[in-house]
Each structure stands twice: as C-alpha cells, then as structure tokens.
Short mmCIF file of C-alpha atoms in Angstrom, two decimals:
data_model
loop_
_atom_site.label_atom_id
_atom_site.label_comp_id
_atom_site.label_asym_id
_atom_site.label_seq_id
_atom_site.Cartn_x
_atom_site.Cartn_y
_atom_site.Cartn_z
CA ASP A 1 -0.10 0.04 0.06
CA GLY A 2 1.22 3.39 -0.76
CA GLY A 3 1.68 5.91 2.02
CA ILE A 4 3.99 8.07 4.24
CA THR A 5 5.93 6.31 6.95
CA GLN A 6 7.36 8.56 9.91
CA SER A 7 9.72 7.31 12.29
CA PRO A 8 10.07 7.04 15.23
CA LYS A 9 6.60 7.58 16.54
CA TYR A 10 7.98 8.80 20.01
CA LEU A 11 11.42 10.50 20.45
CA PHE A 12 13.06 12.02 23.46
CA ARG A 13 15.95 14.56 23.19
CA LYS A 14 18.29 15.95 25.83
CA GLU A 15 18.90 19.49 25.89
CA GLY A 16 21.62 20.32 23.57
CA GLN A 17 21.21 17.36 21.22
CA ASN A 18 20.37 17.25 17.54
CA VAL A 19 17.76 14.68 16.44
CA THR A 20 16.63 13.50 13.13
CA LEU A 21 13.13 12.66 12.25
CA SER A 22 12.71 10.25 9.34
CA CYS A 23 9.96 10.60 6.49
CA GLU A 24 9.63 8.22 3.64
CA GLN A 25 6.88 8.00 1.01
CA ASN A 26 6.14 5.60 -1.78
CA LEU A 27 3.47 7.54 -3.42
CA ASN A 28 5.69 8.91 -6.17
CA HIS A 29 5.05 12.50 -5.04
CA ASP A 30 7.33 15.33 -6.05
CA ALA A 31 6.49 17.49 -3.18
CA MET A 32 6.96 16.95 0.52
CA TYR A 33 6.55 19.00 3.71
CA TRP A 34 7.22 19.28 7.40
CA TYR A 35 4.63 20.82 9.85
CA ARG A 36 4.83 21.15 13.57
CA GLN A 37 1.70 20.85 15.59
CA ASP A 38 1.20 22.47 19.11
CA PRO A 39 -2.12 22.57 21.08
CA GLY A 40 -4.24 25.30 19.83
CA GLN A 41 -1.65 26.47 17.20
CA GLY A 42 -2.86 24.52 14.12
CA LEU A 43 -0.10 23.17 11.80
CA ARG A 44 2.72 25.48 11.06
CA LEU A 45 5.01 24.90 8.02
CA ILE A 46 8.73 24.18 8.86
CA TYR A 47 10.15 23.35 5.43
CA TYR A 48 8.99 22.08 1.95
CA SER A 49 10.56 20.62 -1.07
CA GLN A 50 9.08 20.39 -4.55
CA ILE A 51 11.97 18.63 -6.17
CA VAL A 52 15.10 16.52 -5.28
CA ASN A 53 18.02 18.69 -4.04
CA ASP A 54 15.82 21.69 -3.40
CA PHE A 55 13.88 22.89 -0.47
CA GLN A 56 12.38 26.14 0.82
CA LYS A 57 11.98 27.61 4.37
CA GLY A 58 8.51 27.88 5.98
CA ASP A 59 7.15 29.97 8.55
CA ILE A 60 8.99 28.55 11.41
CA ALA A 61 12.35 27.19 9.98
CA GLU A 62 14.65 28.49 12.59
CA GLY A 63 16.33 25.72 14.54
CA TYR A 64 15.51 22.97 11.91
CA SER A 65 17.18 21.64 8.89
CA VAL A 66 16.34 19.23 6.05
CA SER A 67 17.79 17.47 3.21
CA ARG A 68 16.15 15.97 -0.05
CA GLU A 69 18.74 13.57 -1.49
CA LYS A 70 16.08 11.10 -2.78
CA LYS A 71 12.49 11.71 -4.20
CA GLU A 72 11.10 9.35 -1.53
CA SER A 73 12.93 10.67 1.55
CA PHE A 74 12.72 14.04 3.35
CA PRO A 75 14.38 13.80 6.85
CA LEU A 76 14.05 16.73 9.37
CA THR A 77 16.90 17.53 11.88
CA VAL A 78 15.86 19.36 15.05
CA THR A 79 19.06 21.06 16.11
CA SER A 80 20.02 22.37 19.53
CA ALA A 81 19.34 25.97 18.22
CA GLN A 82 15.50 25.05 18.44
CA LYS A 83 14.60 26.62 21.81
CA ASN A 84 11.27 24.87 22.26
CA PRO A 85 11.31 21.61 20.22
CA THR A 86 8.72 19.51 22.31
CA ALA A 87 5.75 19.16 19.61
CA PHE A 88 4.06 16.80 17.34
CA TYR A 89 5.81 16.74 13.93
CA LEU A 90 4.01 15.82 10.80
CA CYS A 91 5.43 14.96 7.29
CA ALA A 92 3.26 15.23 4.20
CA SER A 93 3.48 14.68 0.43
CA SER A 94 1.65 15.78 -2.59
CA THR A 95 1.79 16.12 -6.29
CA VAL A 96 3.79 19.18 -7.24
CA THR A 97 0.69 21.44 -7.40
CA GLY A 98 -0.84 20.29 -4.29
CA TYR A 99 -4.27 20.57 -5.64
CA TYR A 100 -5.14 16.93 -5.01
CA GLY A 101 -4.71 17.05 -1.31
CA TYR A 102 -1.79 16.16 0.93
CA THR A 103 -1.12 12.61 2.38
CA PHE A 104 0.07 12.86 5.82
CA GLY A 105 2.19 10.51 7.93
CA SER A 106 1.29 9.42 11.46
CA GLY A 107 3.61 11.78 13.16
CA THR A 108 6.57 11.85 15.49
CA ARG A 109 6.20 13.21 18.96
CA LEU A 110 9.31 14.83 20.20
CA THR A 111 9.80 15.43 23.93
CA VAL A 112 12.78 17.36 25.40
CA VAL A 113 13.77 15.65 28.79
CA GLN B 1 -3.01 38.32 4.57
CA GLN B 2 -1.78 34.73 4.47
CA GLN B 3 -3.76 33.56 7.42
CA VAL B 4 -6.70 31.30 7.58
CA LYS B 5 -8.90 32.26 10.64
CA GLN B 6 -10.98 29.33 11.91
CA SER B 7 -13.82 29.19 14.50
CA PRO B 8 -14.86 27.96 16.92
CA GLN B 9 -11.89 26.50 18.66
CA SER B 10 -14.07 23.86 20.20
CA LEU B 11 -17.52 22.59 19.40
CA ILE B 12 -19.96 20.22 21.42
CA VAL B 13 -22.85 18.74 19.33
CA GLN B 14 -25.53 16.09 20.18
CA LYS B 15 -25.73 13.01 18.09
CA GLY B 16 -27.82 13.55 15.04
CA GLY B 17 -27.24 17.33 15.24
CA ILE B 18 -25.37 19.51 12.48
CA SER B 19 -21.91 20.53 13.29
CA ILE B 20 -20.75 23.84 11.64
CA ILE B 21 -17.12 25.10 11.43
CA ASN B 22 -16.14 28.35 9.82
CA CYS B 23 -13.05 29.69 8.30
CA ALA B 24 -12.17 33.12 6.80
CA TYR B 25 -9.37 34.42 4.73
CA GLU B 26 -8.02 37.57 3.26
CA ASN B 27 -5.80 36.58 0.39
CA THR B 28 -7.91 36.70 -2.63
CA ALA B 29 -5.52 34.67 -4.78
CA PHE B 30 -6.35 31.47 -2.67
CA ASP B 31 -7.91 28.94 -5.04
CA TYR B 32 -8.11 25.71 -3.16
CA PHE B 33 -9.95 25.17 0.11
CA PRO B 34 -9.56 21.70 1.73
CA TRP B 35 -10.80 20.39 5.09
CA TYR B 36 -8.74 17.88 7.00
CA GLN B 37 -9.86 15.53 9.80
CA GLN B 38 -7.50 14.36 12.69
CA PHE B 39 -7.82 11.82 15.26
CA PRO B 40 -5.65 11.78 18.42
CA GLY B 41 -2.13 10.59 17.71
CA LYS B 42 -2.80 10.36 13.93
CA GLY B 43 -1.84 12.43 11.03
CA PRO B 44 -4.69 14.66 9.43
CA ALA B 45 -6.60 13.03 6.50
CA LEU B 46 -8.18 14.87 3.59
CA LEU B 47 -11.99 15.14 4.12
CA ILE B 48 -13.29 17.30 1.35
CA ALA B 49 -12.09 20.21 -0.69
CA ILE B 50 -13.45 22.95 -3.04
CA ARG B 51 -12.33 25.30 -5.61
CA PRO B 52 -13.90 28.86 -5.71
CA ASP B 53 -15.68 28.31 -8.96
CA VAL B 54 -18.48 26.59 -6.94
CA SER B 55 -20.44 27.59 -3.97
CA GLU B 56 -21.07 24.12 -2.45
CA LYS B 57 -19.74 20.73 -2.52
CA LYS B 58 -21.39 17.78 -0.83
CA GLU B 59 -19.63 14.22 -0.14
CA GLY B 60 -21.94 12.08 2.02
CA ARG B 61 -22.72 13.99 5.35
CA PHE B 62 -20.07 16.43 4.68
CA THR B 63 -20.76 19.77 2.86
CA ILE B 64 -18.50 22.63 2.05
CA SER B 65 -20.23 26.02 1.54
CA PHE B 66 -18.19 28.70 -0.06
CA ASN B 67 -18.82 32.56 -0.04
CA LYS B 68 -16.23 34.06 -2.42
CA SER B 69 -17.49 37.63 -1.92
CA ALA B 70 -17.27 37.28 1.95
CA LYS B 71 -14.10 35.39 1.74
CA GLN B 72 -15.37 32.66 3.93
CA PHE B 73 -16.10 28.86 3.82
CA SER B 74 -17.57 26.58 6.18
CA LEU B 75 -17.91 22.82 6.96
CA HIS B 76 -21.29 21.24 7.77
CA ILE B 77 -21.48 17.81 9.16
CA MET B 78 -24.97 16.42 9.08
CA ASP B 79 -26.37 13.80 11.36
CA SER B 80 -23.28 14.01 13.51
CA GLN B 81 -22.03 10.96 14.91
CA PRO B 82 -19.77 10.06 17.98
CA GLY B 83 -17.28 8.72 15.39
CA ASP B 84 -17.13 12.21 14.00
CA SER B 85 -15.37 13.34 17.25
CA ALA B 86 -12.02 14.66 16.01
CA THR B 87 -10.10 17.82 15.34
CA TYR B 88 -11.03 19.65 11.92
CA PHE B 89 -8.54 21.95 10.00
CA CYS B 90 -9.49 24.26 7.30
CA ALA B 91 -6.69 25.28 4.78
CA ALA B 92 -6.06 27.12 1.74
CA LYS B 93 -3.38 27.75 -0.94
CA ASP B 94 -2.75 29.85 -4.14
CA GLN B 95 -1.46 28.94 -7.45
CA ALA B 96 1.85 30.43 -6.63
CA GLY B 97 2.29 28.70 -3.28
CA THR B 98 2.63 24.90 -3.04
CA ALA B 99 2.39 24.77 0.70
CA LEU B 100 -1.10 24.77 2.45
CA ILE B 101 -1.92 27.31 4.98
CA PHE B 102 -3.91 25.94 7.89
CA GLY B 103 -6.41 27.27 10.45
CA LYS B 104 -5.85 26.49 14.16
CA GLY B 105 -8.23 23.79 14.20
CA THR B 106 -11.52 23.03 15.92
CA THR B 107 -11.93 20.10 18.21
CA LEU B 108 -15.42 18.53 17.76
CA SER B 109 -17.14 16.38 20.36
CA VAL B 110 -20.24 14.53 19.42
CA SER B 111 -22.15 13.39 22.56
CA SER B 112 -24.16 10.30 22.41
#
C-alpha cells in the first residue's frame, strides 16, 4: 500500500542534542513538507521541497534543517538551536501543485527531557 | 494576509445534530480550500475540498459552503455521530504557493 512512513513514533531528546526525524513516501509524489503541531496552534510549516536537492523555508524554519537527496525521503533535523522543540511533527507529501490534497504520515512526538 | 482564521476553537454537538465550522481568509489569490480531519495521535486526512468556481460541494454527510465575496468557507457535518469526534482543520493555498496554510483547528465532540 502506498503511503508515508514517519519514524520513530516517539522521540526523547536531551537539551543540546540534535535529533533527526525520518519521513519516507512511496506515493511517487514530487513535493514533501514538514509541519509542526502544537495545541491550539494548528499546523505550522517548517520546510517544504518540490524537487530533489531543493527545499524552501516555511514560517518557522529557525532551528531546523532538512535534506532532499532522494524523491522518497525528506528527513528533518531538529537542532540544539531550536529552543522549544517539544511538539508533534507531521510529514506530508503531494503532487507538485498540491491541488489533489496532502497525504500525511502518522507523526513523531518529540519530547525534550 | 496569508492567515486562515478558523472558528470555533471547540464545539460540542449532540448525536444527530449539525456541526458547523467556519473559516475566513484575506488573500483573494487563494484558489483551493480543503478540510482535514485528525484523530488523536494520527496525521490529518483529507476530508473534502472545494475550488472557488462552485459555492457548495457535498460528499455524504459532509458539505463545504463557499462564499467568495465574503471570503469565507464552512464545513457542515449533517447527522453528526460520535465517530466524527475529532479535530478539523481548514486550509487554503494559491496557485503560486505549493504549501497549504492551515487554520488553528476545531475540536469537535459529538455526545451520544
């Protein structure tokens, strides 16, 4: 079955550590996205990529980095520069226009301990 | 101008009732308006979407009403069921932007 796989489902990070969240899709979608979800804040765009080896910052990119070396993969690194990283992170993919809807993964819940 | 404002933040409806969630926008270049449904611990799933060339779209118990002049669109859930209890997000995008802009969400509880 086609879909998006995010891993791990739960992740714990110590202060000052970088962590990488995985996102893989087999939908043959060109575009991929990372959103952050906090209670009462909706979904806020971190980064997105429309093509391999290219990506753009979203509204809250500070403290995050991404890479797009393969069409199927769009990992997100939460760096130590992100001051409040505890959140639910969602990866999504779509056709390049986005007009046929996004397919979301099941999310990764990151907690700083 | 890039915001999508969603209301109410939470909603309690009795089983069999009508749930109504509203969204408003300012950017007249927006041309795609989807609604997503999210259950706890899961990613959002596309529920229904509309383009501005129509004023209403219905899929089963779910209807989007779109008012282009008022720059508002709403989701109506008819005959609401306990299984509809979830968080609902409206969103919008324009032709120039690939990324959807989401509202802050509405938590719907349908009481039995």
